[in-house]
Each structure stands twice: as C-alpha cells, then as structure tokens.
GROMACS .gro file of C-alpha atoms in nm:
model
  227
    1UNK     CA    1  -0.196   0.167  -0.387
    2UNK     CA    2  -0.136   0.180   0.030
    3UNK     CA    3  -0.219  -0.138   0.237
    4UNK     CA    4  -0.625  -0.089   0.247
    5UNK     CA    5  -0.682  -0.010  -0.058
    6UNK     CA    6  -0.489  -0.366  -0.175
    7UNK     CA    7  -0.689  -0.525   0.123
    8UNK     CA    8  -1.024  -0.393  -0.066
    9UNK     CA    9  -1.024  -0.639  -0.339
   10UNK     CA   10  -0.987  -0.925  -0.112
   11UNK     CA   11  -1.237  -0.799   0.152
   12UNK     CA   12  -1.423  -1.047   0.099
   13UNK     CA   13  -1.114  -1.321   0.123
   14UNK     CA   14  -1.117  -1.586   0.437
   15UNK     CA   15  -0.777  -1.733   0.321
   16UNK     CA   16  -0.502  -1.532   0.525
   17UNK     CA   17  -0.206  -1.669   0.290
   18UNK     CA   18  -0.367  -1.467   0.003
   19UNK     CA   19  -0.470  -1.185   0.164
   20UNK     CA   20  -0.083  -1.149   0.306
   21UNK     CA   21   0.068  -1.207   0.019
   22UNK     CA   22  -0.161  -0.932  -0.162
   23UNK     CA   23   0.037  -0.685   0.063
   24UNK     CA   24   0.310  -0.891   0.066
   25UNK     CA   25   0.513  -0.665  -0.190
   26UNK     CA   26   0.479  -0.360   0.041
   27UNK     CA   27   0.588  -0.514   0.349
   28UNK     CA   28   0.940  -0.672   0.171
   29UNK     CA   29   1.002  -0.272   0.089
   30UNK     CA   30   0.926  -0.130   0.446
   31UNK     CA   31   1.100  -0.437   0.616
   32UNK     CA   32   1.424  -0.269   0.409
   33UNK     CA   33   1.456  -0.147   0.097
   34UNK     CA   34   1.724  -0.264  -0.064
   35UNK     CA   35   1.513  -0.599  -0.104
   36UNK     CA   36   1.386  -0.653  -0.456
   37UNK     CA   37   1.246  -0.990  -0.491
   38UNK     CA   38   1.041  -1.099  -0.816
   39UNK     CA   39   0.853  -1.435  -0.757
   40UNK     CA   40   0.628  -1.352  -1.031
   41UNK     CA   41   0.926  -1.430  -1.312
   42UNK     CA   42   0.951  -1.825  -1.189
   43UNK     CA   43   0.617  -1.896  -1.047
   44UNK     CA   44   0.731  -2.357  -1.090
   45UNK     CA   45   0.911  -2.274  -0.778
   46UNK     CA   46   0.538  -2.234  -0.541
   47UNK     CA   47   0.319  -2.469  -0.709
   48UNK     CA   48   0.402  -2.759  -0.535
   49UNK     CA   49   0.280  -2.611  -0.208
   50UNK     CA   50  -0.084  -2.483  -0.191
   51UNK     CA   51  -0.008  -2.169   0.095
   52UNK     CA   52   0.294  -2.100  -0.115
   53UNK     CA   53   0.076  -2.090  -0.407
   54UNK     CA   54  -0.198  -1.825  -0.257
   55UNK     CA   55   0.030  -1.611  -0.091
   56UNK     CA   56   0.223  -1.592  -0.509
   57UNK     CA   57  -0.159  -1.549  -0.600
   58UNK     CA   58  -0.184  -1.250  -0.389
   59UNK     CA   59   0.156  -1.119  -0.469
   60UNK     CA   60   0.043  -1.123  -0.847
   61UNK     CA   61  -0.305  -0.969  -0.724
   62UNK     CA   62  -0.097  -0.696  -0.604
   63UNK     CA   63   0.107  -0.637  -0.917
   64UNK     CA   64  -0.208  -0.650  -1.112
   65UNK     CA   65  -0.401  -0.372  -0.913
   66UNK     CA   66  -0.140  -0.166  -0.970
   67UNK     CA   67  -0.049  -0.204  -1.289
   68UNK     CA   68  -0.438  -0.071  -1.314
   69UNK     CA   69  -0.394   0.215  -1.104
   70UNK     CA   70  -0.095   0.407  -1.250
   71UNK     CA   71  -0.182   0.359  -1.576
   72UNK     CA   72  -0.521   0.523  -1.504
   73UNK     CA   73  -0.735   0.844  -1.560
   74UNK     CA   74  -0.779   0.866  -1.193
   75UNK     CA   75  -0.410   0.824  -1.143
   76UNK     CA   76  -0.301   1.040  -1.401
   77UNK     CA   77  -0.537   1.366  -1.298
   78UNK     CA   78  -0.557   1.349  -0.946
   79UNK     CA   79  -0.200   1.330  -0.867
   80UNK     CA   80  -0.135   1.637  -1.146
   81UNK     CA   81  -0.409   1.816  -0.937
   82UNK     CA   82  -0.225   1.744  -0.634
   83UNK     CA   83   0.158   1.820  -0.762
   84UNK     CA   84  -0.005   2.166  -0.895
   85UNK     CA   85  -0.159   2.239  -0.554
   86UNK     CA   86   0.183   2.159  -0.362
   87UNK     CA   87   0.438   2.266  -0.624
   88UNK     CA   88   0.482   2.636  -0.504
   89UNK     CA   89   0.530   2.466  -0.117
   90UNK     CA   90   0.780   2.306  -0.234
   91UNK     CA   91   0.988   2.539  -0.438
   92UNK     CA   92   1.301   2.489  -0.164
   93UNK     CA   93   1.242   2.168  -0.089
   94UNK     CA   94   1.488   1.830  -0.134
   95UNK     CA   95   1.152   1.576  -0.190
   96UNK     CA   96   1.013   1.577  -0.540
   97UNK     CA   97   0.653   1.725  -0.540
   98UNK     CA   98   0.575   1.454  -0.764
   99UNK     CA   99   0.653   1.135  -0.505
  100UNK     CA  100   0.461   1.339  -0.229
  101UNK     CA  101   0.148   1.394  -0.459
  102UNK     CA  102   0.172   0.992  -0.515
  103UNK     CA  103   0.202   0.926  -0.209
  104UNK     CA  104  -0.091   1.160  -0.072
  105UNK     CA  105  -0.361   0.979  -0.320
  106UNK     CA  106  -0.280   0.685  -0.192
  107UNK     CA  107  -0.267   0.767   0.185
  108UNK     CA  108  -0.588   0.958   0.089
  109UNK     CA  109  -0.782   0.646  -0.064
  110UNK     CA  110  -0.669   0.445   0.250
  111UNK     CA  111  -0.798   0.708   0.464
  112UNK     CA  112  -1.106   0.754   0.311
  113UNK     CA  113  -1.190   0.346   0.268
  114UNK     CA  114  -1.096   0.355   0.679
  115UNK     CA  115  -1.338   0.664   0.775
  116UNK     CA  116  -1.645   0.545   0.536
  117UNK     CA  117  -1.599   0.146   0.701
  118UNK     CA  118  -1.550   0.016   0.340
  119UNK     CA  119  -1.263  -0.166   0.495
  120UNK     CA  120  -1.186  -0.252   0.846
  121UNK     CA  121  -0.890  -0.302   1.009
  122UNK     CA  122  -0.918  -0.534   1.283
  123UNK     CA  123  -1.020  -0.794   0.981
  124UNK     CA  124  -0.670  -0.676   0.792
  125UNK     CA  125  -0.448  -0.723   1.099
  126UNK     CA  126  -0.657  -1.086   1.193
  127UNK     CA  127  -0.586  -1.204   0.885
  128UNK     CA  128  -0.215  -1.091   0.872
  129UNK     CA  129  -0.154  -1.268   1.224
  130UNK     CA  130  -0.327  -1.577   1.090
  131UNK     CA  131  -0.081  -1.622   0.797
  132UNK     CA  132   0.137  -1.946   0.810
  133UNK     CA  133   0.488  -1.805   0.938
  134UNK     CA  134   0.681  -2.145   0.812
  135UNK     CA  135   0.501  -2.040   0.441
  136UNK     CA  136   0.591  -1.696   0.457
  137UNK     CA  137   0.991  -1.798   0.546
  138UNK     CA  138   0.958  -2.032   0.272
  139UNK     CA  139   0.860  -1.793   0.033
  140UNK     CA  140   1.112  -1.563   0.120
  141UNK     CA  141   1.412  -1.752   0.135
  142UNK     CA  142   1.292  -1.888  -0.227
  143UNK     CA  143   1.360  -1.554  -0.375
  144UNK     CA  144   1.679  -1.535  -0.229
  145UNK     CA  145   1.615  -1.405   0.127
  146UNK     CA  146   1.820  -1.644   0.399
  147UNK     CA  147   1.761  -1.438   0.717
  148UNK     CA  148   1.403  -1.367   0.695
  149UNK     CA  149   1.453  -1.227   1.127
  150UNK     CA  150   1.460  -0.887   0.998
  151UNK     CA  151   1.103  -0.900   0.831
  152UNK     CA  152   0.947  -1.099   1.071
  153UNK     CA  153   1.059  -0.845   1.302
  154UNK     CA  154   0.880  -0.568   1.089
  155UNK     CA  155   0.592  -0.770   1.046
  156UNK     CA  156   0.523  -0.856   1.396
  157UNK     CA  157   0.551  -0.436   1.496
  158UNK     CA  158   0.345  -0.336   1.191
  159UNK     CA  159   0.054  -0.573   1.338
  160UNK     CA  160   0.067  -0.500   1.682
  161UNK     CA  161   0.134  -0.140   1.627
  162UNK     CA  162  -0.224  -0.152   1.420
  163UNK     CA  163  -0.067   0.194   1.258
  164UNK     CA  164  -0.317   0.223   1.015
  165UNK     CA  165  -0.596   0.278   1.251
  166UNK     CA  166  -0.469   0.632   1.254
  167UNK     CA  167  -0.542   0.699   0.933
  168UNK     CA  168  -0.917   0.737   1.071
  169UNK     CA  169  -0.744   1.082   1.163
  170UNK     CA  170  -0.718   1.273   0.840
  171UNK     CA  171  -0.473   1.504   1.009
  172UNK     CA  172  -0.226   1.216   1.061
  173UNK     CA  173  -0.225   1.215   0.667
  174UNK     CA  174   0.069   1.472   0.676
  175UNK     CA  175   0.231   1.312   0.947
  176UNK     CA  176   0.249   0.984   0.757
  177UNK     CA  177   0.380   1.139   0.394
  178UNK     CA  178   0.651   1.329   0.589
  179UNK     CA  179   0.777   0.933   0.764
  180UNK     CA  180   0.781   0.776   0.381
  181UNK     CA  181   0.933   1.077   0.235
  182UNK     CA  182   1.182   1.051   0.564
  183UNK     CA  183   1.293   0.698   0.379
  184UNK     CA  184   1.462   0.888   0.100
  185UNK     CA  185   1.520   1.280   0.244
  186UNK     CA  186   1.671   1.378   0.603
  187UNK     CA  187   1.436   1.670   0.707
  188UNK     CA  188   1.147   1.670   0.394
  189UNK     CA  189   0.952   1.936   0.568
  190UNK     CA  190   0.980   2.210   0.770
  191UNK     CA  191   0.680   2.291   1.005
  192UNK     CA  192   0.582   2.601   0.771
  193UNK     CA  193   0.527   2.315   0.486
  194UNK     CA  194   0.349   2.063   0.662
  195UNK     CA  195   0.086   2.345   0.754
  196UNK     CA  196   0.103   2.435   0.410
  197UNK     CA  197   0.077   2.147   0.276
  198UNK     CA  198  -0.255   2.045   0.541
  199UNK     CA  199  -0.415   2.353   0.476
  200UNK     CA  200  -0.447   2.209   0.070
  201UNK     CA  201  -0.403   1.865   0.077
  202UNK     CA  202  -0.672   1.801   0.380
  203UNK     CA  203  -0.957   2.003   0.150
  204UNK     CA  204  -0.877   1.815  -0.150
  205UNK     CA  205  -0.952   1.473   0.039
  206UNK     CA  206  -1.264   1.635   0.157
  207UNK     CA  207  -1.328   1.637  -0.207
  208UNK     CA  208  -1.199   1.331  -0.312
  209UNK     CA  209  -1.407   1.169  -0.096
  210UNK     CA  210  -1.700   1.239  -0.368
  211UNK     CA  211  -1.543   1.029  -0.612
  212UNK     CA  212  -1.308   0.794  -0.498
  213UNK     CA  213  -1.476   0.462  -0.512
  214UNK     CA  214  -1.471   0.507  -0.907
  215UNK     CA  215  -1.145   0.376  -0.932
  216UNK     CA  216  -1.212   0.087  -0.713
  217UNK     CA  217  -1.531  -0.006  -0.941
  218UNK     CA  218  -1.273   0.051  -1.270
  219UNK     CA  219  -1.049  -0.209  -1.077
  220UNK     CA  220  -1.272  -0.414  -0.935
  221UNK     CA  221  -1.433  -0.469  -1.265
  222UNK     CA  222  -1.108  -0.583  -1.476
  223UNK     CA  223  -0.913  -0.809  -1.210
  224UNK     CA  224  -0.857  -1.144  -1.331
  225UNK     CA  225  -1.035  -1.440  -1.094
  226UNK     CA  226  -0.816  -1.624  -0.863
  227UNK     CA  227  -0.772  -1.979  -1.047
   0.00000   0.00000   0.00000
C-alpha cells in the first residue's frame, strides 16, 4: 500500500513517532534505493528507548498491512483486472504491465481515501514534521545507516512539497505511475500510452471507488493492537 492508505490505520494516532515510522519503510526506499534495512529481525536494539520503540511499532504496522494486502482477494483480482486492461498498451513497452497494475491500485486507493476525506493530508504531513529528528537518526544509523543527510534531505522535500495533495487530481494518477516506473525504466511511456493507459485506468477507479473500503474493513479487522 501507498503512503495514505498506511496513514489510514493510524488515523486515529496522536503519537507522530508511530505514525512516521508506519511509513517509515517507504520513505528509506524513495530516499534511495539501494537501502534495505530490517529492524524488525533484532527488535532488543529499540526497546530501551520509548520513541525508538513506536516508530519500530509502526515500522512492523507497516509490514503487517502489507503482508495483508498482497496476499489478498482484493489484491489478487484487481490488479489481474488491471494488467488485462493495460497488457495490449504495453505490448512494446520496457516496464512490466504487472509492476504498473501494482502500482495503479495502490495510487488508486490513495486517491480515492484523499477525494472521499477518509484521510487528510494536512494531519499526515503535521504529524510527519512533528516526529523526533534525533529518534529518527537514531533509528537509522542502528540499522546500519551513518549519514542519515541524504534522507533527511528527502524527508524534509517530501513534506514541504505536500505531493500527495495532488492525488485529489485523478488525472495526476498517470503522471505519478510514469515517475515510480521512471525509478527502474528511462522513458516507460510514450505520450500515445499514457493516453492509453488514462483512457482505462481513470474509468476503472471510477469503479473502484464502489468497493474499495472493503479491503480496508478486511485489514482493519485483523491488525494486531499496538502493545
């Protein structure tokens, strides 16, 4: 799942440490992405400190949600439907048709949280800017990170950039799987494709949109409670 939809199942959170640390796994990745850091597999390392110990709390939150999602129904079907619907777009193409239809759900649940106020973002930036910088360095240079300049520096743009506020544009969907697929491929898309791939993946949202908060109710419903 995308940034909102993790931030969903701590909506109702006031502790900032969590709350970053549930998205925590997401931001290592786009800060660069050769980073691959696992504090889940020695956990004694952040329970002497209590905002070590919520932002690992969120971090396993976020493993945990999903771990749920793409081993789901939802999962499983809609991003099939979505690969079939792309698939002949795609025919001459270097990107996989079955990253982009991954990547569309989840730009599409984000989206659709975003447009129907589930989620808000000026909470989800708030409580990013209130997390303790001195725990977040911590954590990182526990698993192995030393010079932690280069994510601050991506953290500090991704807030006041407030980027997801566009995804209130369902247009900008396309935009925004053509700059993740851009972190793997040169030139994904031509121009032809992203009209294509607008003119099926924007009605498919429209239909999504029917059914989407199923999977957050499946989720919602399993998650173990913060201890």
């Amino acid at each position: 799942m995308n940034f909102l939809s993790h931030f969903y199942f701590d909506r109702y959170s006031d502790n900032p440490e969590r709350i970053i640390g549930m998205v925590l796994p997401d931001l290592v990745k786009n800060a660069r992405k050769d980073w691959c850091i696992r504090p889940e597999k020695h956990q004694y390392l952040f329970t002497a400190d209590t905002k070590l110990k919520y932002i690992l709390e969120g971090w396993k939150r976020h493993l945990e949600v999903d771990r749920y999602f793409h081993s789901s129904d939802f999962f499983r079907s809609h991003t099939q439907n979505i690969k079939a619907l792309i698939v002949p777009f795609l025919i001459n193409a270097e990107v996989r048709p079955s990253f982009v239809a991954h990547i569309a759900l989840e730009l599409m649940l984000d989206s659709l949280l975003l447009k129907e106020r589930v989620v808000g973002t000026n909470q989800f930036y708030k409580y990013l800017s209130e997390a303790d910088s001195p725990s977040i360095k911590t954590f990182l240079e526990l698993n192995g990170i030393s010079d932690t300049t280069q994510f601050f520096s991506f953290l500090d743009e991704f807030i006041s950039s407030a980027y997801l506020n566009q995804y209130n544009d369902s247009g900008h969907i396309i935009y925004a799987i053509g700059r993740i697929c851009m972190r793997l491929w040169t030139n994904p898309f031509s121009d032809t494709q992203k009209l294509q791939l607008t003119a099926v993946l924007l009605p498919y949202m429209e239909k999504l949109e029917k059914e989407y908060m199923e999977i957050f109710d499946q989720i919602e419903g399993r998650l173990n409670p913060y201890t």
